[in-house]
Tab-separated table of C-alpha atoms in Angstrom:
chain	number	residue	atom	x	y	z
A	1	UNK	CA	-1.000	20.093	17.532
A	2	UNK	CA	-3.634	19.501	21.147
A	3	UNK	CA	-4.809	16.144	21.559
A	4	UNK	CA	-8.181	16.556	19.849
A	5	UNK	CA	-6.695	17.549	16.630
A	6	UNK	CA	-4.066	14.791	16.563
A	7	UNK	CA	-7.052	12.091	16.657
A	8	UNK	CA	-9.175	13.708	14.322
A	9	UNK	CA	-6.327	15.307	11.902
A	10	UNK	CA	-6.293	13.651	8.075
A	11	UNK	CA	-3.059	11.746	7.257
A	12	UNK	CA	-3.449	13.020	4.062
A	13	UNK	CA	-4.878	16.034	2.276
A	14	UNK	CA	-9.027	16.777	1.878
A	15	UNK	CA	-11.548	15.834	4.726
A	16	UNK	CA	-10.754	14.866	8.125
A	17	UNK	CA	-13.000	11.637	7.400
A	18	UNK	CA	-10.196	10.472	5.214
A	19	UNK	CA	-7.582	9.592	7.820
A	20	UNK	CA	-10.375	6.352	9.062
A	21	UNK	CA	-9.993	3.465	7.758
A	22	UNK	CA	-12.067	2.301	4.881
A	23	UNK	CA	-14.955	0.259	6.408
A	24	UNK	CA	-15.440	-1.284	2.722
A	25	UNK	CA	-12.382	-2.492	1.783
A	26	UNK	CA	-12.185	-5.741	0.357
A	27	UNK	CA	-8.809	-6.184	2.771
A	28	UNK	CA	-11.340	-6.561	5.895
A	29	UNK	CA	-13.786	-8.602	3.957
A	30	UNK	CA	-15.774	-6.208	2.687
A	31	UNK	CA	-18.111	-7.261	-0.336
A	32	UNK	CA	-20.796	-6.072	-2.743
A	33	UNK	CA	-23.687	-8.582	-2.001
A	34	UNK	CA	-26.661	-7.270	-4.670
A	35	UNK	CA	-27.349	-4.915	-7.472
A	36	UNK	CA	-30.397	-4.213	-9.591
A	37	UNK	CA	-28.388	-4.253	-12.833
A	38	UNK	CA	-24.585	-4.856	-13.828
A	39	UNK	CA	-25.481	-4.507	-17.288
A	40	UNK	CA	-22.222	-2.683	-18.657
A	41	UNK	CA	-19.332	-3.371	-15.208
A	42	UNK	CA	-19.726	-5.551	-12.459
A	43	UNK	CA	-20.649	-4.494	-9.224
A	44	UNK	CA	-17.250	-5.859	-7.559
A	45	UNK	CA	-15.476	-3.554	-8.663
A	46	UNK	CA	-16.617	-0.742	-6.783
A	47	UNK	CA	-14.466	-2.070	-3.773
A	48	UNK	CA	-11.319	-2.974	-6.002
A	49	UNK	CA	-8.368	-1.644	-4.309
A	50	UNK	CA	-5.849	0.602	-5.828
A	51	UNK	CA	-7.111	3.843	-8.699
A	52	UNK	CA	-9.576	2.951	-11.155
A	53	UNK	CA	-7.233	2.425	-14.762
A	54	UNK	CA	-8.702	2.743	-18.279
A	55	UNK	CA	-7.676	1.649	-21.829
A	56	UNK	CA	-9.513	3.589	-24.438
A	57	UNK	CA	-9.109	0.830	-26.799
A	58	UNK	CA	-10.773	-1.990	-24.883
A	59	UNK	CA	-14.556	-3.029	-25.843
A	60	UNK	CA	-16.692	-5.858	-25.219
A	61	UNK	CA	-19.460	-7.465	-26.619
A	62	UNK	CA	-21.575	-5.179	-24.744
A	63	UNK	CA	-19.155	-2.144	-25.768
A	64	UNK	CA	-16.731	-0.091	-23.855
A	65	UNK	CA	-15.040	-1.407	-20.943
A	66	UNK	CA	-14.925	0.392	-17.851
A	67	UNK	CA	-12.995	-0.209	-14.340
A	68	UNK	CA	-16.320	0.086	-12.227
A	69	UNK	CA	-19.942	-0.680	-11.855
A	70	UNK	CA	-22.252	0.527	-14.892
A	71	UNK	CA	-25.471	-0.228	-15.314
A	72	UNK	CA	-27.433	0.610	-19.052
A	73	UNK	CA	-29.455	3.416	-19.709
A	74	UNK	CA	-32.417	3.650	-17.694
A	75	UNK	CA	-36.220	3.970	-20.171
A	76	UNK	CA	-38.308	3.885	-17.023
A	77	UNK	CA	-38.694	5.509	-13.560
A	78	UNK	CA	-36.641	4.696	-10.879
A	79	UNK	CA	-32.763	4.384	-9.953
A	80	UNK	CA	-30.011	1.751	-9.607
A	81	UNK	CA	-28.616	1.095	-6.222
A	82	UNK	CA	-26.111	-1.618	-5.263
A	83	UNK	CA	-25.724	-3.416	-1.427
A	84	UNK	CA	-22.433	-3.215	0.372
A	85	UNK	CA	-21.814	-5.434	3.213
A	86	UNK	CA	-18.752	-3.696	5.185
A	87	UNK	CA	-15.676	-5.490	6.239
A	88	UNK	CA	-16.235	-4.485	9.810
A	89	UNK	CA	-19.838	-2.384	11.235
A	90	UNK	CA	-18.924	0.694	12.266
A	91	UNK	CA	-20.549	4.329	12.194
A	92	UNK	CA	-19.624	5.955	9.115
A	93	UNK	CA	-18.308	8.985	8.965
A	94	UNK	CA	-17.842	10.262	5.147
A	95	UNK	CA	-18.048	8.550	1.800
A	96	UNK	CA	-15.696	8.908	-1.422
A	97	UNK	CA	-17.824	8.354	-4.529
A	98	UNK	CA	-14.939	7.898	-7.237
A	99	UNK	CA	-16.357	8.586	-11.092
A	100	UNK	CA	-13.046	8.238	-12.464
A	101	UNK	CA	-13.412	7.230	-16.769
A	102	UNK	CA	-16.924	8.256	-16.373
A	103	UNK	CA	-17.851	11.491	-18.139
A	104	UNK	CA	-20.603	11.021	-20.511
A	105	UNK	CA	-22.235	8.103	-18.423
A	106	UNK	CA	-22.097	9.380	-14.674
A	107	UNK	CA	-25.369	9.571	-12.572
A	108	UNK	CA	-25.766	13.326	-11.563
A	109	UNK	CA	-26.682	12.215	-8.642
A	110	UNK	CA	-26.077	9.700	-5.299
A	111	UNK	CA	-27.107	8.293	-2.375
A	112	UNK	CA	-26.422	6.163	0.406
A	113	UNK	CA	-28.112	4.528	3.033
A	114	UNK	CA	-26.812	2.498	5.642
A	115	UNK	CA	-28.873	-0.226	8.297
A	116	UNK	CA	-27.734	-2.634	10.992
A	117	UNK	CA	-28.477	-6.179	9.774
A	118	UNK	CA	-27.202	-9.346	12.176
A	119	UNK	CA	-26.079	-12.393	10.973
A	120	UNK	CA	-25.627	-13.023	7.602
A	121	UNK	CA	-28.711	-11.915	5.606
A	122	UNK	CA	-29.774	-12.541	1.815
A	123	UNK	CA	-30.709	-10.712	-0.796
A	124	UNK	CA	-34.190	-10.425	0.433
A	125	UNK	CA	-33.922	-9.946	3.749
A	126	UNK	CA	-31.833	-6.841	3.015
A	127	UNK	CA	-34.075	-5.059	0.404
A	128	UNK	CA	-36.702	-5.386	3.658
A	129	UNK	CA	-34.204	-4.133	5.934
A	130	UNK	CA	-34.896	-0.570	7.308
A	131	UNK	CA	-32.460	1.361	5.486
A	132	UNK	CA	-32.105	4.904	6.657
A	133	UNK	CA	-30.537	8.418	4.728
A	134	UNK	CA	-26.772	8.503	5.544
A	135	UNK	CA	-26.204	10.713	2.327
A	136	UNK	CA	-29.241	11.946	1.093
A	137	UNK	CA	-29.099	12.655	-2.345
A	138	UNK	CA	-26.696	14.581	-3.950
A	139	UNK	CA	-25.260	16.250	-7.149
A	140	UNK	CA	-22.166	14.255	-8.364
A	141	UNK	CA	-19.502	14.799	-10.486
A	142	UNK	CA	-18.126	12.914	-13.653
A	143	UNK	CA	-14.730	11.973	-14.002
A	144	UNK	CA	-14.082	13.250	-10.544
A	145	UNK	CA	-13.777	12.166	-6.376
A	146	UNK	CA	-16.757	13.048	-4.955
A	147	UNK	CA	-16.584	13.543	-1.358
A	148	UNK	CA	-19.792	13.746	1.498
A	149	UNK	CA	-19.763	13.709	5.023
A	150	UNK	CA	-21.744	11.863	7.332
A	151	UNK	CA	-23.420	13.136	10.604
A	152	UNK	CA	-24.964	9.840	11.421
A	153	UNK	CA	-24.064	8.567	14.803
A	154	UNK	CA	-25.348	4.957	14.767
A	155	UNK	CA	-22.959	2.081	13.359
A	156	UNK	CA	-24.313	0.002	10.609
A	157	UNK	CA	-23.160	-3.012	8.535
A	158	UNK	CA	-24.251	-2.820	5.203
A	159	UNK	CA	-24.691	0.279	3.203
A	160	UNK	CA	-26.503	0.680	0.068
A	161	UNK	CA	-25.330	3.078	-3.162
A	162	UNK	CA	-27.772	4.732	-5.364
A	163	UNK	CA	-27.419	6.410	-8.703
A	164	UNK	CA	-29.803	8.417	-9.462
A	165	UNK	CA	-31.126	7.444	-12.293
A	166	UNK	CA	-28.590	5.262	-13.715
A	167	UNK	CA	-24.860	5.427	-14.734
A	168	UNK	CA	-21.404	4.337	-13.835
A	169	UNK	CA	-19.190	4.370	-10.443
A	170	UNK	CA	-15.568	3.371	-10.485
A	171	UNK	CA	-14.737	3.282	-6.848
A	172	UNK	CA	-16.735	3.543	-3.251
A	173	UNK	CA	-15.024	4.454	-0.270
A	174	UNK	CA	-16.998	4.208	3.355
A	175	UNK	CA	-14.593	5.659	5.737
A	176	UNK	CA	-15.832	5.673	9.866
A	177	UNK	CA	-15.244	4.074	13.180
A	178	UNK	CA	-15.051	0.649	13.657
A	179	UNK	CA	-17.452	-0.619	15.711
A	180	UNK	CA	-16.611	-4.752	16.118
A	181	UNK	CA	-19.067	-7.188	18.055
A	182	UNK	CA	-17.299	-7.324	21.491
A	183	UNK	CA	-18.488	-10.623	21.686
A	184	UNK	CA	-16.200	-12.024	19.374
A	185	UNK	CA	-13.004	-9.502	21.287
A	186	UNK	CA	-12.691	-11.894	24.670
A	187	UNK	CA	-10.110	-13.368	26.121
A	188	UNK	CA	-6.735	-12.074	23.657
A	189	UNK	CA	-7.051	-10.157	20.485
A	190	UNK	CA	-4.808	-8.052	18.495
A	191	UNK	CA	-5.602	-4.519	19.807
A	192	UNK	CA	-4.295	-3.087	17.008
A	193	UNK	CA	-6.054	-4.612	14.267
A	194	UNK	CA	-8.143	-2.623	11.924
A	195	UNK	CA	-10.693	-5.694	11.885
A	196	UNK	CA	-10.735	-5.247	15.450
A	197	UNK	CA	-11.276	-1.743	15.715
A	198	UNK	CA	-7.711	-0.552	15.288
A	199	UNK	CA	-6.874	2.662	13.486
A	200	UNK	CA	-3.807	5.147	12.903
A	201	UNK	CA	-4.050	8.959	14.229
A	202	UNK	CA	-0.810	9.695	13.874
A	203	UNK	CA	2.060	9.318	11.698
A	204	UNK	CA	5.805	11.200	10.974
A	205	UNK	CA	5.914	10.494	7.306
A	206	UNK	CA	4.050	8.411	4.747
A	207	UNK	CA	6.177	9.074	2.014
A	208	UNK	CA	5.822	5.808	0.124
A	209	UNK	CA	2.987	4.088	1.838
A	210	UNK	CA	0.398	4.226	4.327
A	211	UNK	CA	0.799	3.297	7.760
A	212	UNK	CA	-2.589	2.071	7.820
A	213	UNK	CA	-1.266	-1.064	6.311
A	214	UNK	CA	0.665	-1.832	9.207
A	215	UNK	CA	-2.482	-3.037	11.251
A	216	UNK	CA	-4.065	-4.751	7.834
A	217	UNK	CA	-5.068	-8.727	8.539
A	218	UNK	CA	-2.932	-11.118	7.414
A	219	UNK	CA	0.904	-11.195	6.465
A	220	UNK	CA	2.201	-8.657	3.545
A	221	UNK	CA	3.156	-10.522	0.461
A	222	UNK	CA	5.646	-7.512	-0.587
A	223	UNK	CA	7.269	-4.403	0.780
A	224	UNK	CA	4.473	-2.440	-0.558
A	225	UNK	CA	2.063	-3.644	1.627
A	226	UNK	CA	4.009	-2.163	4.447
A	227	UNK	CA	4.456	1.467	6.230
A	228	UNK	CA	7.217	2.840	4.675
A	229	UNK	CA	8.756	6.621	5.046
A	230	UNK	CA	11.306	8.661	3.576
A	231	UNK	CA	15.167	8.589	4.014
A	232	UNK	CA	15.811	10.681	7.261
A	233	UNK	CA	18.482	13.536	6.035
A	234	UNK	CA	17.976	15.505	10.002
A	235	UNK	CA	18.499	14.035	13.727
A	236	UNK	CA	14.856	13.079	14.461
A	237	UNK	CA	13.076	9.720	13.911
A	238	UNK	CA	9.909	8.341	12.055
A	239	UNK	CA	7.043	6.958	14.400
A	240	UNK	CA	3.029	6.027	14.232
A	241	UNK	CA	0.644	6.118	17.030
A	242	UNK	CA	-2.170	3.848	16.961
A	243	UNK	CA	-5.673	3.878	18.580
A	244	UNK	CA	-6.497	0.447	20.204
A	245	UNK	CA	-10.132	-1.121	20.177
A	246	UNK	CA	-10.192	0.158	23.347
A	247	UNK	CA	-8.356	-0.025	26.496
A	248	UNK	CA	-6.413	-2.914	27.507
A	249	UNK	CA	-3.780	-4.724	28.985
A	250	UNK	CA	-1.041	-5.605	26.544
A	251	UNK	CA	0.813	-8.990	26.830
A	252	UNK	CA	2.885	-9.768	23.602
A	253	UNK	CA	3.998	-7.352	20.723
A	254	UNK	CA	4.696	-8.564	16.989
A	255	UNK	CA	7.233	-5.875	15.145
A	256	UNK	CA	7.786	-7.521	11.271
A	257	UNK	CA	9.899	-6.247	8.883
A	258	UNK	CA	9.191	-8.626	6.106
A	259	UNK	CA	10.323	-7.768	2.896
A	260	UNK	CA	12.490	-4.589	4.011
A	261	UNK	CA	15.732	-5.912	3.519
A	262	UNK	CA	18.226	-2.932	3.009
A	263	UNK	CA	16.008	-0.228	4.189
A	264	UNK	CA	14.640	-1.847	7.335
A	265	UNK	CA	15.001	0.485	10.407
A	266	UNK	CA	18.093	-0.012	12.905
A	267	UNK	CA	15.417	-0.046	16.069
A	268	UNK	CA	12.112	0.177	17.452
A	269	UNK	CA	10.232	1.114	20.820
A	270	UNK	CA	6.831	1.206	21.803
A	271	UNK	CA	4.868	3.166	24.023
A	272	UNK	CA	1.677	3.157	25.083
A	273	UNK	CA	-0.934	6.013	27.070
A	274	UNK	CA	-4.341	5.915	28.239
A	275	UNK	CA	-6.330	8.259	27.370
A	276	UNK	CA	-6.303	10.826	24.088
A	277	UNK	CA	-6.146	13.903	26.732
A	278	UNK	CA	-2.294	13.107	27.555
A	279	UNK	CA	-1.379	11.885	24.084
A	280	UNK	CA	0.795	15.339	23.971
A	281	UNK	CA	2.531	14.967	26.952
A	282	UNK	CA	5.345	12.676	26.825
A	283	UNK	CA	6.208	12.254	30.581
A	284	UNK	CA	2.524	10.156	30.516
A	285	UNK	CA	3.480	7.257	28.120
A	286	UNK	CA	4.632	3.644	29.795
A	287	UNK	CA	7.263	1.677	27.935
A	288	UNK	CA	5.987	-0.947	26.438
A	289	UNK	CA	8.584	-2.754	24.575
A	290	UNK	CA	11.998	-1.011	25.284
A	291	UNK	CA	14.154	0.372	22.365
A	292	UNK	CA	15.528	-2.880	21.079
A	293	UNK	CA	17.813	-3.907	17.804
A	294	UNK	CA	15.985	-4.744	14.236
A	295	UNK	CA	16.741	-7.479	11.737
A	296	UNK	CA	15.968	-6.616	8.570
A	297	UNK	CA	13.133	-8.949	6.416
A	298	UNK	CA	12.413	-10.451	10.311
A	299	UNK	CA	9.195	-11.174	12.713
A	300	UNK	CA	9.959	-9.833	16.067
A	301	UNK	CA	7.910	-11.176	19.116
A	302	UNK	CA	8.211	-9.115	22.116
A	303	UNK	CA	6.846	-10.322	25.965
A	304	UNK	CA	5.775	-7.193	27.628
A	305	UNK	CA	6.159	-7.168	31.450
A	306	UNK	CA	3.011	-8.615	33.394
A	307	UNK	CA	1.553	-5.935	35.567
A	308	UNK	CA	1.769	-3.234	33.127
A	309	UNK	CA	-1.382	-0.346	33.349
A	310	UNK	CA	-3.998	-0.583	30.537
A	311	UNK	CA	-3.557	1.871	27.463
A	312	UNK	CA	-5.961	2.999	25.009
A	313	UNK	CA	-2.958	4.395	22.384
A	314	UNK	CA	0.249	2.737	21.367
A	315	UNK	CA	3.225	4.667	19.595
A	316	UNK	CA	5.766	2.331	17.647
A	317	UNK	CA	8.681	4.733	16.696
A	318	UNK	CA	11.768	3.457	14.418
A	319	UNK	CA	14.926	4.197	14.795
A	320	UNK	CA	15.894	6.870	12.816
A	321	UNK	CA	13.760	5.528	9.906
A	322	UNK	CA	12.783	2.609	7.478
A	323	UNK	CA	9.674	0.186	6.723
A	324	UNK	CA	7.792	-2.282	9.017
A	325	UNK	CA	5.472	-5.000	7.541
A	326	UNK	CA	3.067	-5.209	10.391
A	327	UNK	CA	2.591	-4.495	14.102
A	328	UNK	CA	0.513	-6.965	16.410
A	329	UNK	CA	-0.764	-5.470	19.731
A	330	UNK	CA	-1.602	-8.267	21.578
A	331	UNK	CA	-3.559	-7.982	24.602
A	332	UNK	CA	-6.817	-8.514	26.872
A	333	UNK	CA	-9.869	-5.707	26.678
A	334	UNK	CA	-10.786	-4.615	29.884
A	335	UNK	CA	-14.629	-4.984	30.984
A	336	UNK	CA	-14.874	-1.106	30.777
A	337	UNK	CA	-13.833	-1.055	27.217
A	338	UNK	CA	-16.018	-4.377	26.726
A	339	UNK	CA	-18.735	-2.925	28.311
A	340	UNK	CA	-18.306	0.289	26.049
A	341	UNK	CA	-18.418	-1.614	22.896
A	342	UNK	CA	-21.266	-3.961	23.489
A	343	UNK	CA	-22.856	-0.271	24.412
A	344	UNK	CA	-22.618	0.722	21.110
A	345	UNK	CA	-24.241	-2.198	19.200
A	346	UNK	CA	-27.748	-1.933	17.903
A	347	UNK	CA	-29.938	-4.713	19.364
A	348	UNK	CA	-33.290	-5.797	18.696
């Protein structure tokens, strides 16, 4: 595997857009803000973690209960379209439309537009916003994941979903590149975090869950909120290799293995690199936090030696295997990377 693929390859099977985080989730504050009508689901729960579920036998007043956003059966012109305000702006880089439970009632076709709205706008001020075509649209599927990629290269903050004409949607999904407000990344941040413009390219094994929880905000509240692999059975070990919001100087590590109490790894490293061009070639990576002893169902807080080089990637490997909680990159951006960012953000 070269470089490029390694920070572009999926973690897990279908489109390469997959393996970015989801700039919608409801984890990084993500929230549906307006829709024209709700009539049948509410529009929340198109950002509801976890698979859509459905119980055949469960009806409401206004009839069958579904685990999405419906709206009722359109007599006049026109479409339905609900407002998305992401958990962090970024440029987005492919879209899941999930129609799962919805086969006679599924709009044959979508849309989404994105725009780059500051502050915190209304309801008004983003139906004036300018919107522009980040999926134009497109035939969907009932009952089914419907995947479309994005070629649009400017970040946004709010996207907006359209059925066309009317239907139901059990899931959306707006994976891309976090693109944070440098402004608010001075002074020290957590590198790492996915609110911060974090994101895993690489991992050994995801067996039971997803590394990308590992950079989530906030503490987990269980061991399935955590990165967790498979039992090791050869003479290797299990690692992940994170992309940083951009390069900086690393001062203080946080390695937490909350909640893995018997299958909590023996030890840890971390490493970090520079640049994605020498991310194969192991010779190139500085020691960040030397391989040290783990506690199980324990928050480890590492100093890292003052002086060390700037990085742009950090690889945490565990020792041979097990689950970690969270890891906390702490560290200073440097004005290059600040610079970069504040590049990158739309202004009036």
């Amino acid at each position: 595997m070269t470089a490029s693929d390694l920070t572009d390859a999926p973690l897990t099977a279908g489109p390469a857009f997959l393996a970015l985080p989801d700039l919608a989730s409801r984890a990084l504050a993500g929230a549906v803000v307006h829709a024209d009508d709700e009539f049948f689901a509410e529009k929340e729960n198109l950002l509801l973690p976890g698979a859509p579920i459905f119980d055949p036998t469960l009806f409401g007043h206004k009839g069958k209960i579904y685990d999405g956003w419906e709206t009722r059966r359109r007599r006049t012109p026109g479409e339905d379209s609900a407002t998305v305000r992401l958990g962090v702006p970024g440029v987005v880089r492919g879209v899941v439309v999930d129609t799962a439970f919805f086969r006679g009632n599924y709009p044959p076709e979508v849309a989404l537009d994105g725009a780059w709205v500051e502050g915190y706008p209304d309801a008004a001020e983003l139906a004036a916003a300018p919107w522009r075509p980040l999926v134009p649209p497109s035939p969907a599927q009932g009952d089914a994941l419907n995947t479309y990629e994005v070629a649009d290269e400017a970040p946004v903050t709010h996207v907006r979903l359209r059925m066309i004409p009317d239907g139901g949607i059990a899931r959306l999904r707006v994976h891309g590149l976090p693109t944070p407000d440098p402004r608010f990344l001075a002074g020290t941040v957590d590198l790492a975090a996915a609110e911060n413009g974090g994101r895993i390219v690489d991992c050994s094994d995801l067996f039971y869950s997803s590394p990308a929880n590992i950079i989530g905000p906030g503490r987990s509240r269980n061991m399935g909120e955590g990165w967790e692999n498979a039992r090791r059975r050869d003479n290797g070990n299990d690692h992940v290799t994170v992309a940083l919001a951009g390069a900086g100087t690393v001062d203080h590590v946080e390695i937490d293995t909350s909640y893995y109490v018997g299958n909590a790894p023996g030890s840890a490293s971390l490493r970090g690199i520079r640049s994605a061009e020498d991310l194969d070639r192991p010779e190139a990576w500085i020691e960040l936090v030397p391989r040290t002893r783990l506690q199980p169902d324990c928050r480890h807080r590492y100093l890292v030696e003052p002086g060390a080089e700037p990085v742009q990637f950090v690889r945490v490997d565990v020792f041979p295997d097990g689950g970690i909680a969270r890891l906390r990159v702490n560290g200073r951006l440097t004005a290059e990377a600040l610079d970069a960012l504040a590049a990158r953000i739309p202004r009036a």
